[in-house]
């Protein structure tokens, strides 16, 4: 993979963000943008255990997708307090994914603001993501191809990004939003996955208080170097092509995939995994 460091700035104005990053659809890490938020000093794992300790949270791990899995169906559940204790005690593959804090713990909304980046943020969808040491997300892009602002809290996290122009090199699973799950994007095997050598992307490490802007439809892989968590705010895609893809994904693609899982079972999953290799190597 040909990875370049994501641009880093201490802070940024709305005008500079729109001109230098949103219009060219280029990622950026803003290092000191949220230091006036109460969340900057308050949000850590212990605080989350205090304010949401009795909440049952959905947990996901890195097991391969099965035809039996529903769309974004969690693999386990436990109380937030118990999950935080697990994160602090030992490495775990369990992650919290797409946890809506407005719905689950409304008081947390008092700790942050909706920043004015010149984009209309979806204020009903602030999502939290948690992970333990060395846990990671599969390389994927979001179903709505949104512009994403990713605010990181506690610890460190590695991020690798690709734009949609790199699809031919990433072993994308058809009728899906992910790449082959057996690819280790942190340390890829180029003999097994030769197309990855041509993929051009971005890399950065996030620390407490950093904000990452991910442009529309960007692929992202995230690995927790230490236990920590992040919050994402999103804005709908402005590019008509990306908006059309988002509508297709939400209104048709995910339901078609669910139907084929029911009709063909694991054969459908196996066929898609095989096609990811066939189509990628054909494109080469």
Coordinates of C-alpha atoms in Angstrom, one line a residue:
X1 CA 0.0 0.0 0.0
X2 CA 1.2 3.5 -0.8
X3 CA 0.2 5.5 2.3
X4 CA 0.9 9.1 3.0
X5 CA 0.4 10.9 6.3
X6 CA -2.9 12.7 6.7
X7 CA -2.5 16.5 6.9
X8 CA -2.4 17.7 10.5
X9 CA -3.4 21.2 11.7
X10 CA -3.7 22.6 15.2
X11 CA -7.0 24.2 14.5
X12 CA -8.9 25.5 11.4
X13 CA -11.5 28.0 10.3
X14 CA -14.6 27.1 8.5
X15 CA -13.4 28.8 5.4
X16 CA -10.0 27.0 5.4
X17 CA -11.7 23.7 6.0
X18 CA -14.1 24.1 3.1
X19 CA -11.5 25.4 0.7
X20 CA -8.6 23.0 1.5
X21 CA -10.3 19.8 2.6
X22 CA -14.0 19.6 1.9
X23 CA -14.0 20.8 -1.7
X24 CA -11.0 18.6 -2.8
X25 CA -12.4 15.8 -0.6
X26 CA -9.2 15.4 1.3
X27 CA -8.9 14.1 4.9
X28 CA -7.4 16.1 7.7
X29 CA -6.6 15.7 11.4
X30 CA -7.4 18.8 13.6
X31 CA -5.4 18.4 16.8
X32 CA -6.8 21.1 19.2
X33 CA -10.3 21.9 18.0
X34 CA -12.4 20.8 21.0
X35 CA -10.4 21.9 24.0
X36 CA -13.3 24.2 25.0
X37 CA -15.7 21.2 25.2
X38 CA -16.5 19.8 28.6
X39 CA -16.0 16.4 27.0
X40 CA -12.3 17.2 26.5
X41 CA -11.6 17.1 30.2
X42 CA -14.4 14.8 31.3
X43 CA -14.6 12.0 28.7
X44 CA -12.6 8.9 29.6
X45 CA -13.5 5.3 30.2
X46 CA -14.2 5.8 33.9
X47 CA -16.6 8.7 33.2
X48 CA -18.5 6.5 30.7
X49 CA -18.7 3.8 33.3
X50 CA -20.1 6.3 35.8
X51 CA -22.8 7.8 33.5
X52 CA -23.8 4.7 31.5
X53 CA -22.7 1.8 33.8
X54 CA -26.0 0.0 33.8
X55 CA -26.7 0.4 30.1
X56 CA -26.6 -2.8 28.1
X57 CA -24.3 -2.2 25.1
X58 CA -24.0 -4.1 21.8
X59 CA -20.6 -5.7 21.2
X60 CA -18.9 -6.8 18.0
X61 CA -15.7 -8.8 17.4
X62 CA -13.7 -9.8 14.3
X63 CA -15.4 -13.1 13.5
X64 CA -16.0 -13.6 9.7
X65 CA -19.5 -12.6 8.4
X66 CA -21.9 -15.5 8.4
X67 CA -25.1 -15.9 6.5
X68 CA -26.9 -16.2 9.8
X69 CA -25.9 -12.7 10.9
X70 CA -28.4 -9.9 10.5
X71 CA -27.3 -6.5 9.3
X72 CA -25.2 -4.9 12.0
X73 CA -26.4 -7.6 14.5
X74 CA -24.2 -7.6 17.7
X75 CA -22.2 -10.7 18.7
X76 CA -22.7 -10.1 22.4
X77 CA -24.0 -7.6 25.0
X78 CA -22.9 -6.6 28.5
X79 CA -23.3 -3.6 30.8
X80 CA -21.1 -0.6 30.1
X81 CA -19.5 -0.8 33.5
X82 CA -18.5 -4.5 32.9
X83 CA -17.2 -3.7 29.4
X84 CA -15.0 -0.8 30.7
X85 CA -13.6 -3.1 33.3
X86 CA -12.8 -5.6 30.6
X87 CA -11.1 -3.0 28.5
X88 CA -8.9 -1.9 31.4
X89 CA -8.1 -5.4 32.5
X90 CA -6.9 -7.2 29.3
X91 CA -6.9 -7.0 25.5
X92 CA -10.3 -7.9 24.0
X93 CA -11.7 -8.0 20.5
X94 CA -15.0 -6.8 21.6
X95 CA -15.9 -3.3 20.3
X96 CA -18.9 -1.0 20.6
X97 CA -20.1 0.1 17.2
X98 CA -22.7 2.8 16.3
X99 CA -23.9 3.5 19.9
X100 CA -26.3 6.4 19.8
X101 CA -25.6 8.5 22.8
X102 CA -28.6 10.8 22.4
X103 CA -30.8 7.8 22.7
X104 CA -28.9 5.9 25.4
X105 CA -27.4 8.7 27.6
X106 CA -29.0 12.1 26.7
X107 CA -27.0 13.9 29.4
X108 CA -23.8 13.4 27.4
X109 CA -25.0 15.8 24.8
X110 CA -24.3 18.6 27.3
X111 CA -20.6 17.8 27.0
X112 CA -20.1 18.6 23.3
X113 CA -21.1 21.1 20.6
X114 CA -22.0 20.6 17.0
X115 CA -19.2 22.5 15.3
X116 CA -19.7 24.7 12.3
X117 CA -17.6 23.3 9.5
X118 CA -19.9 24.7 6.9
X119 CA -21.8 21.4 6.5
X120 CA -25.2 20.6 8.0
X121 CA -24.6 17.9 10.6
X122 CA -27.2 15.2 11.3
X123 CA -27.8 16.1 15.0
X124 CA -29.8 13.0 15.8
X125 CA -26.9 10.7 15.0
X126 CA -23.9 11.2 17.3
X127 CA -22.4 7.8 17.5
X128 CA -19.9 6.3 19.9
X129 CA -17.3 3.6 19.1
X130 CA -15.2 1.8 21.8
X131 CA -12.4 -0.7 21.4
X132 CA -9.7 -2.6 23.4
X133 CA -6.0 -2.8 22.7
X134 CA -5.3 -4.2 19.2
X135 CA -9.0 -4.6 18.4
X136 CA -9.9 -3.2 14.9
X137 CA -12.6 -2.7 12.4
X138 CA -12.6 -4.4 9.0
X139 CA -11.8 -2.1 6.1
X140 CA -15.2 -0.6 5.2
X141 CA -17.1 2.5 4.1
X142 CA -20.3 3.7 5.6
X143 CA -23.6 2.8 4.0
X144 CA -24.6 6.5 3.6
X145 CA -21.3 7.6 2.2
X146 CA -21.4 10.5 4.6
X147 CA -18.9 13.2 5.4
X148 CA -17.7 12.1 8.9
X149 CA -16.0 14.0 11.7
X150 CA -14.4 11.5 14.1
X151 CA -13.6 12.8 17.6
X152 CA -11.2 10.6 19.5
X153 CA -11.0 10.3 23.3
X154 CA -8.5 8.5 25.5
X155 CA -5.6 6.5 24.2
X156 CA -4.3 6.1 20.7
X157 CA -5.9 4.8 17.5
X158 CA -4.4 4.0 14.0
X159 CA -6.4 5.0 11.0
X160 CA -6.0 4.0 7.3
X161 CA -8.1 5.6 4.7
X162 CA -8.8 5.1 0.9
X163 CA -11.1 6.9 -1.4
X164 CA -13.5 5.2 -3.7
X165 CA -11.1 5.4 -6.6
X166 CA -9.0 2.6 -5.0
X167 CA -11.9 0.1 -5.1
X168 CA -10.2 -2.0 -7.8
X169 CA -7.2 -2.7 -5.5
X170 CA -8.9 -3.4 -2.2
X171 CA -10.5 -6.8 -2.7
X172 CA -14.0 -5.3 -2.2
X173 CA -16.8 -7.8 -1.4
X174 CA -19.6 -7.4 -4.0
X175 CA -23.0 -6.4 -2.7
X176 CA -21.3 -5.2 0.5
X177 CA -19.5 -2.4 2.2
X178 CA -16.4 -4.3 3.3
X179 CA -13.2 -5.8 1.8
X180 CA -12.0 -9.3 2.4
X181 CA -12.0 -9.8 6.2
X182 CA -8.9 -11.9 6.2
X183 CA -6.7 -9.0 5.0
X184 CA -4.5 -7.5 7.8
X185 CA -4.3 -3.9 6.7
X186 CA -1.9 -3.2 9.5
X187 CA 0.6 -5.6 8.1
X188 CA -0.7 -6.9 4.7
X189 CA 0.6 -10.0 3.0
X190 CA 1.4 -8.7 -0.5
X191 CA 2.1 -12.2 -1.9
X192 CA -1.5 -13.2 -1.1
X193 CA -3.0 -9.8 -1.9
X194 CA -0.8 -8.3 -4.6
X195 CA -3.3 -5.7 -5.7
X196 CA -2.9 -3.9 -2.4
X197 CA 0.6 -2.7 -3.7
X198 CA -1.2 -0.3 -6.0
X199 CA -3.7 1.1 -3.5
X200 CA -3.0 4.8 -2.6
X201 CA -4.3 6.0 0.7
X202 CA -3.7 7.8 3.9
X203 CA -2.6 6.9 7.5
X204 CA -2.5 8.7 10.8
X205 CA -2.6 8.1 14.6
X206 CA -5.3 9.8 16.6
X207 CA -4.8 10.9 20.3
X208 CA -7.2 12.3 22.9
X209 CA -9.0 15.4 21.5
X210 CA -8.0 14.9 17.9
X211 CA -10.7 15.3 15.2
X212 CA -10.4 13.4 11.9
X213 CA -12.3 14.5 8.9
X214 CA -13.2 11.6 6.5
X215 CA -14.6 12.7 3.2
X216 CA -17.6 11.2 1.5
X217 CA -17.5 7.4 1.0
X218 CA -13.9 7.0 2.3
X219 CA -12.9 3.4 3.2
X220 CA -11.6 3.3 6.7
X221 CA -9.7 0.8 8.9
X222 CA -9.3 1.6 12.6
X223 CA -7.1 -0.2 15.1
X224 CA -7.0 0.7 18.8
X225 CA -3.4 1.0 19.8
X226 CA -4.6 1.3 23.4
X227 CA -8.2 1.1 24.9
X228 CA -10.2 4.1 24.0
X229 CA -13.3 5.5 22.2
X230 CA -14.5 8.0 19.7
X231 CA -17.6 9.9 18.6
X232 CA -18.7 10.5 15.1
X233 CA -20.8 13.3 13.7
X234 CA -21.9 13.1 10.0
X235 CA -23.3 15.1 7.2
X236 CA -25.0 13.7 4.1
X237 CA -22.9 13.5 0.9
X238 CA -23.1 16.5 -1.4
X239 CA -21.8 14.8 -4.5
X240 CA -24.9 13.6 -6.5
X241 CA -23.2 10.4 -7.5
X242 CA -22.4 9.6 -3.8
X243 CA -25.9 10.5 -2.7
X244 CA -27.3 8.1 -5.3
X245 CA -25.0 5.4 -4.1
X246 CA -26.2 6.0 -0.5
X247 CA -29.8 5.7 -1.5
X248 CA -29.1 2.5 -3.5
X249 CA -27.2 1.0 -0.5
X250 CA -29.9 1.9 2.0
X251 CA -33.0 1.2 -0.1
X252 CA -31.9 -1.8 -2.1
X253 CA -28.4 -3.3 -1.6
X254 CA -28.7 -4.3 2.1
X255 CA -32.1 -5.9 1.6
X256 CA -30.9 -7.8 -1.5
X257 CA -27.9 -9.1 0.4
X258 CA -30.2 -10.2 3.3
X259 CA -32.5 -12.0 0.9
X260 CA -29.6 -13.9 -0.8
X261 CA -28.3 -15.0 2.6
X262 CA -31.7 -16.5 3.4
X263 CA -32.0 -18.2 0.0
X264 CA -28.4 -19.5 -0.5
X265 CA -27.0 -19.5 3.0
X266 CA -23.2 -19.7 3.4
X267 CA -22.8 -20.4 -0.3
X268 CA -23.7 -16.7 -0.9
X269 CA -21.0 -15.5 1.5
X270 CA -18.4 -17.9 0.0
X271 CA -19.3 -16.8 -3.5
X272 CA -18.9 -13.1 -2.6
X273 CA -15.5 -13.7 -1.0
X274 CA -14.3 -15.6 -4.1
X275 CA -15.6 -12.9 -6.4
X276 CA -13.6 -10.2 -4.4
X277 CA -10.4 -12.0 -5.5
X278 CA -11.6 -12.8 -9.0
X279 CA -12.8 -9.2 -9.8
X280 CA -9.7 -7.5 -8.2
X281 CA -7.2 -9.7 -10.1
X282 CA -9.2 -9.3 -13.3
X283 CA -9.0 -5.5 -12.9
X284 CA -5.2 -5.8 -12.4

